[in-house]
């Protein structure tokens, strides 16, 4: 089956915006393995898992939409780098990072976008909202209330 879920760190509004902006521009992921020993890279393009053996000096290039994880000894390390498109043009108003005017979002970016939409709904019900200016604009744009 697909890769099992792992416990993710807590997400806040600013890190969500930052990750969406980065993932919306991601075109390739480069992973370079070094150190001692061997490892196993699990890649999940769909419901199946493909396993690749890794050793020092291995370079793997992936598309951003592929779920992946690496299992190895403590003596093996990996460096991950993202190849990004230039900053996309953005629509006027709210966060911009959530409103790119072109491109298809990866599954990870789509998941973050859904999280941000749910978070905006939660914030709309809160009388005392303490978020960044960008999130305040998005909140007003999505849930304008005439009584304020």
XYZ file of N, CA and C in Angstrom:
444
model
N 0.811 -1.191 0.000
C 0.000 0.000 0.000
C 0.847 1.244 0.000
N 0.202 2.387 0.126
C 0.893 3.674 0.144
C 1.722 3.798 1.418
N 2.599 4.782 1.446
C 3.438 4.996 2.615
C 2.568 5.299 3.827
N 2.907 4.757 4.991
C 2.091 5.022 6.182
C 2.225 6.474 6.609
N 1.180 6.961 7.250
C 1.207 8.324 7.757
C 2.202 8.425 8.900
N 2.933 9.518 8.937
C 3.816 9.795 10.066
C 3.303 11.052 10.730
N 3.567 11.191 12.012
C 3.084 12.345 12.746
C 3.822 13.593 12.277
N 3.088 14.542 11.759
C 3.669 15.775 11.239
C 3.733 16.819 12.349
N 4.693 17.732 12.256
C 4.731 18.810 13.249
C 3.507 19.703 13.104
N 3.173 20.413 14.166
C 2.028 21.313 14.123
C 2.235 22.382 13.062
N 1.159 22.732 12.394
C 1.201 23.708 11.322
C 0.571 25.000 11.810
N 1.160 26.122 11.439
C 0.543 27.408 11.730
C 0.343 28.154 10.409
N -0.288 29.310 10.483
C -0.648 30.061 9.287
C 0.578 30.468 8.467
N 1.618 30.951 9.137
C 2.799 31.442 8.420
C 3.573 30.314 7.745
N 3.734 29.182 8.444
C 4.465 28.077 7.811
C 3.646 27.493 6.663
N 2.320 27.466 6.795
C 1.463 26.999 5.708
C 1.647 27.872 4.473
N 1.606 29.174 4.644
C 1.775 30.099 3.529
C 3.145 29.919 2.880
N 4.170 29.786 3.701
C 5.527 29.612 3.191
C 5.665 28.318 2.387
N 5.127 27.219 2.919
C 5.225 25.934 2.219
C 4.424 25.947 0.921
N 3.241 26.536 0.913
C 2.449 26.589 -0.322
C 3.187 27.383 -1.384
N 3.778 28.501 -0.984
C 4.524 29.324 -1.943
C 5.679 28.524 -2.551
N 6.369 27.754 -1.713
C 7.492 26.965 -2.207
C 7.006 25.792 -3.061
N 6.017 25.051 -2.581
C 5.543 23.872 -3.310
C 4.866 24.231 -4.629
N 4.252 25.404 -4.703
C 3.624 25.839 -5.946
C 4.678 26.070 -7.030
N 5.905 26.370 -6.624
C 6.996 26.632 -7.571
C 7.874 25.410 -7.816
N 7.719 24.348 -7.024
C 8.604 23.183 -7.110
C 8.415 22.438 -8.427
N 9.521 22.107 -9.068
C 9.487 21.343 -10.313
C 10.235 20.018 -10.193
N 11.279 19.971 -9.357
C 12.051 18.752 -9.146
C 12.568 18.715 -7.718
N 12.749 17.497 -7.212
C 13.406 17.293 -5.927
C 14.670 16.491 -6.218
N 15.803 16.991 -5.756
C 17.066 16.279 -5.909
C 17.508 15.815 -4.528
N 17.807 14.520 -4.406
C 18.256 13.972 -3.121
C 19.605 13.300 -3.349
N 20.605 13.769 -2.618
C 21.957 13.203 -2.717
C 22.276 12.469 -1.423
N 22.710 11.219 -1.535
C 23.006 10.383 -0.378
C 24.510 10.287 -0.171
N 24.956 10.391 1.083
C 26.384 10.299 1.406
C 26.562 9.709 2.794
N 27.794 9.417 3.154
C 28.089 8.818 4.444
C 28.544 7.383 4.247
N 28.189 6.520 5.177
C 28.563 5.106 5.112
C 27.315 4.240 5.143
N 27.388 3.104 4.480
C 26.280 2.159 4.530
C 25.357 2.273 3.340
N 24.205 1.644 3.478
C 23.194 1.649 2.432
C 21.848 2.013 3.034
N 20.949 2.385 2.160
C 19.605 2.718 2.611
C 18.582 2.262 1.607
N 17.348 2.558 1.910
C 16.241 2.193 1.047
C 15.332 3.411 0.890
N 15.136 3.830 -0.352
C 14.235 4.942 -0.652
C 12.916 4.349 -1.108
N 11.859 4.660 -0.384
C 10.523 4.210 -0.756
C 9.811 5.364 -1.450
N 9.329 5.091 -2.645
C 8.620 6.099 -3.443
C 7.226 5.557 -3.708
N 6.226 6.404 -3.486
C 4.843 5.966 -3.664
C 4.150 6.832 -4.713
N 4.200 6.389 -5.992
C 3.537 7.170 -7.041
C 2.015 7.045 -6.999
N 1.514 6.010 -6.352
C 0.062 5.813 -6.220
C -0.168 4.942 -4.992
N -0.909 3.882 -5.135
C -1.163 2.984 -4.010
C -0.040 1.975 -3.811
N 0.882 1.922 -4.747
C 1.990 0.983 -4.643
C 3.246 1.705 -4.150
N 4.184 0.941 -3.610
C 5.448 1.504 -3.143
C 6.580 0.900 -3.966
N 7.400 1.758 -4.528
C 8.580 1.331 -5.278
C 9.781 1.544 -4.372
N 10.646 0.532 -4.256
C 11.813 0.622 -3.391
C 13.085 0.720 -4.215
N 13.930 1.696 -3.870
C 15.224 1.871 -4.528
C 16.325 1.768 -3.488
N 17.333 0.989 -3.788
C 18.486 0.876 -2.904
C 19.336 2.133 -3.066
N 19.824 2.676 -1.953
C 20.687 3.866 -2.016
C 22.013 3.567 -1.344
N 23.046 4.211 -1.828
C 24.385 4.100 -1.254
C 25.067 5.451 -1.420
N 26.177 5.677 -0.737
C 26.866 6.965 -0.865
C 27.158 7.291 -2.333
N 26.882 8.522 -2.715
C 27.101 8.971 -4.085
C 25.872 8.862 -4.967
N 24.793 8.298 -4.463
C 23.561 8.167 -5.246
C 22.846 9.519 -5.298
N 22.395 9.896 -6.493
C 21.589 11.103 -6.679
C 20.264 10.671 -7.281
N 19.168 11.050 -6.642
C 17.831 10.707 -7.114
C 17.102 11.999 -7.463
N 16.417 11.997 -8.595
C 15.608 13.142 -9.022
C 14.156 12.684 -9.053
N 13.299 13.409 -8.337
C 11.872 13.070 -8.250
C 11.023 14.254 -8.659
N 9.796 13.970 -9.058
C 8.831 15.047 -9.241
C 8.226 15.359 -7.876
N 7.803 16.602 -7.642
C 7.311 16.991 -6.315
C 6.065 16.249 -5.855
N 5.295 15.665 -6.745
C 4.063 15.006 -6.353
C 4.250 13.608 -5.787
N 5.476 13.094 -5.788
C 5.704 11.734 -5.305
C 5.967 11.707 -3.808
N 5.193 10.903 -3.095
C 5.464 10.690 -1.668
C 6.709 9.823 -1.572
N 7.582 10.130 -0.624
C 8.805 9.350 -0.485
C 9.337 9.428 0.937
N 10.110 8.400 1.299
C 10.807 8.415 2.572
C 12.040 7.534 2.434
N 13.045 7.826 3.254
C 14.308 7.094 3.200
C 14.560 6.419 4.538
N 14.975 5.165 4.476
C 15.298 4.395 5.671
C 16.761 3.985 5.540
N 17.567 4.263 6.573
C 18.989 3.915 6.509
C 19.569 3.823 7.914
N 20.864 3.530 7.961
C 21.584 3.522 9.228
C 21.889 4.956 9.636
N 22.351 5.122 10.851
C 22.693 6.464 11.327
C 23.913 7.051 10.616
N 24.686 6.208 9.952
C 25.906 6.673 9.289
C 25.651 7.161 7.866
N 24.428 7.057 7.366
C 24.100 7.518 6.019
C 23.239 8.766 6.119
N 23.534 9.732 5.261
C 22.838 11.015 5.290
C 22.303 11.349 3.905
N 21.374 12.276 3.871
C 20.808 12.734 2.605
C 20.657 14.245 2.639
N 20.919 14.859 1.501
C 20.687 16.295 1.324
C 19.616 16.427 0.253
N 18.577 17.180 0.569
C 17.480 17.368 -0.375
C 17.470 18.820 -0.846
N 17.304 18.994 -2.148
C 17.222 20.328 -2.723
C 16.039 20.368 -3.684
N 15.384 21.514 -3.736
C 14.223 21.689 -4.602
C 14.610 22.581 -5.782
N 14.272 22.164 -6.988
C 14.425 23.018 -8.165
C 13.100 23.755 -8.329
N 13.151 25.076 -8.273
C 11.937 25.896 -8.276
C 11.836 26.749 -9.526
N 10.603 26.989 -9.964
C 10.345 27.991 -10.984
C 10.517 29.361 -10.357
N 10.731 30.398 -11.168
C 10.746 31.755 -10.598
C 9.415 32.048 -9.920
N 9.405 33.026 -9.048
C 8.159 33.378 -8.355
C 7.066 33.653 -9.373
N 5.912 33.009 -9.216
C 4.822 33.224 -10.165
C 4.166 34.587 -9.957
N 3.479 35.050 -11.006
C 2.698 36.266 -10.838
C 1.554 35.938 -9.908
N 1.096 36.899 -9.183
C 0.052 36.638 -8.184
C -1.116 37.576 -8.396
N -2.260 37.111 -7.940
C -3.430 37.957 -8.009
C -3.319 39.010 -6.923
N -4.007 40.086 -7.101
C -3.999 41.137 -6.086
C -4.812 40.691 -4.896
N -4.452 41.191 -3.726
C -5.220 40.867 -2.539
C -4.646 39.705 -1.772
N -5.382 39.233 -0.882
C -5.021 38.318 0.193
C -3.637 37.739 0.155
N -3.418 36.468 0.264
C -2.060 35.976 0.519
C -1.194 35.900 -0.714
N -1.751 35.862 -1.891
C -0.922 35.755 -3.081
C -0.345 34.361 -3.232
N 0.305 33.847 -2.204
C 0.887 32.501 -2.275
C -0.199 31.456 -2.480
N -1.383 31.732 -1.977
C -2.485 30.793 -2.154
C -3.221 31.040 -3.460
N -2.904 32.140 -4.114
C -3.662 32.519 -5.302
C -2.763 32.653 -6.518
N -1.925 31.687 -6.764
C -1.077 31.751 -7.944
C -1.961 31.716 -9.176
N -1.509 32.372 -10.215
C -2.350 32.494 -11.394
C -2.045 31.456 -12.457
N -1.083 30.559 -12.200
C -0.826 29.490 -13.145
C -0.207 28.303 -12.429
N -0.177 27.163 -13.134
C 0.472 25.976 -12.581
C -0.506 25.077 -11.864
N -0.108 23.817 -11.748
C -0.895 22.831 -11.037
C -0.214 22.548 -9.712
N -0.956 22.577 -8.638
C -0.380 22.328 -7.325
C -0.166 20.841 -7.107
N 0.927 20.505 -6.453
C 1.217 19.116 -6.103
C 0.224 18.663 -5.039
N 0.124 17.352 -4.810
C -0.783 16.863 -3.751
C -0.467 17.475 -2.384
N 0.813 17.672 -2.078
C 1.177 18.283 -0.792
C 0.666 19.715 -0.713
N 0.834 20.480 -1.789
C 0.353 21.863 -1.804
C -1.175 21.904 -1.738
N -1.838 20.968 -2.406
C -3.303 20.904 -2.341
C -3.760 20.619 -0.919
N -3.057 19.731 -0.237
C -3.393 19.413 1.153
C -3.227 20.647 2.041
N -2.150 21.390 1.833
C -1.937 22.621 2.598
C -2.999 23.664 2.279
N -3.394 23.737 1.028
C -4.428 24.694 0.646
C -5.753 24.349 1.327
N -6.082 23.052 1.379
C -7.309 22.640 2.089
C -7.207 22.997 3.570
N -6.019 22.778 4.171
C -5.824 23.125 5.576
C -6.043 24.622 5.776
N -5.507 25.442 4.862
C -5.649 26.894 5.016
C -7.110 27.321 4.889
N -7.864 26.684 3.999
C -9.279 27.009 3.850
C -10.057 26.661 5.122
N -9.747 25.503 5.711
C -10.397 25.120 6.971
C -9.996 26.065 8.098
N -8.731 26.463 8.107
C -8.241 27.374 9.150
C -8.927 28.733 9.042
N -9.142 29.205 7.831
C -9.844 30.485 7.642
C -11.267 30.381 8.177
N -11.927 29.256 7.950
C -13.281 29.062 8.497
C -13.261 29.143 10.017
N -12.261 28.501 10.645
C -12.135 28.550 12.104
C -11.898 29.984 12.578
N -11.007 30.680 11.905
C -10.680 32.047 12.303
C -11.860 32.989 12.132
N -12.714 32.724 11.165
C -13.879 33.576 10.919
C -14.832 33.559 12.103
N -14.820 32.481 12.867
C -15.703 32.369 14.022
C -15.106 32.975 15.279
N -13.834 33.322 15.245
C -13.123 33.864 16.406
C -13.198 35.392 16.388
N -13.601 35.976 17.500
C -13.720 37.433 17.592
C -12.357 38.124 17.684
N -11.388 37.484 18.321
C -10.065 38.077 18.504
C -9.036 37.261 17.744
N -8.848 37.602 16.490
C -7.933 36.876 15.622
C -6.569 37.552 15.638
N -5.513 36.757 15.880
C -4.144 37.274 15.891
C -3.331 36.529 14.835
N -3.426 37.013 13.597
C -2.691 36.417 12.481
C -2.034 37.534 11.683
N -1.180 37.143 10.744
C -0.462 38.122 9.928
C -1.422 38.933 9.060
N -0.900 40.013 8.525
C -1.690 40.898 7.671
C -2.254 40.154 6.449
N -1.434 39.270 5.856
C -1.895 38.493 4.701
C -3.084 37.605 5.035
N -3.023 36.953 6.196
C -4.139 36.101 6.608
C -5.350 36.946 6.995
N -5.138 38.131 7.546
C -6.263 39.022 7.851
C -6.978 39.422 6.564
N -6.185 39.734 5.510
C -6.790 40.095 4.220
C -7.575 38.909 3.644
N -7.007 37.719 3.732
C -7.700 36.544 3.218
C -8.997 36.308 3.996
N -8.941 36.483 5.293
C -10.117 36.304 6.137
C -11.210 37.299 5.754
N -10.832 38.560 5.578
C -11.823 39.573 5.178
C -12.379 39.276 3.791
N -11.506 38.817 2.895
C -11.934 38.515 1.533
C -12.946 37.361 1.516
N -12.683 36.340 2.296
C -13.552 35.152 2.293
C -14.793 35.297 3.164
N -14.665 36.047 4.274
C -15.742 36.123 5.256
C -15.974 37.552 5.697
N -16.286 38.426 4.758
C -16.554 39.820 5.099
C -17.804 39.903 5.962
N -17.684 40.647 7.059
C -18.817 40.863 7.951
C -19.085 42.367 8.021
N -20.289 42.760 7.705
C -20.639 44.181 7.675
C -20.650 44.801 9.065
N -20.719 44.002 10.126
C -20.823 44.568 11.473
C -19.456 44.978 12.029
N -18.368 44.863 11.265
C -17.041 45.259 11.731
C -16.482 46.415 10.964
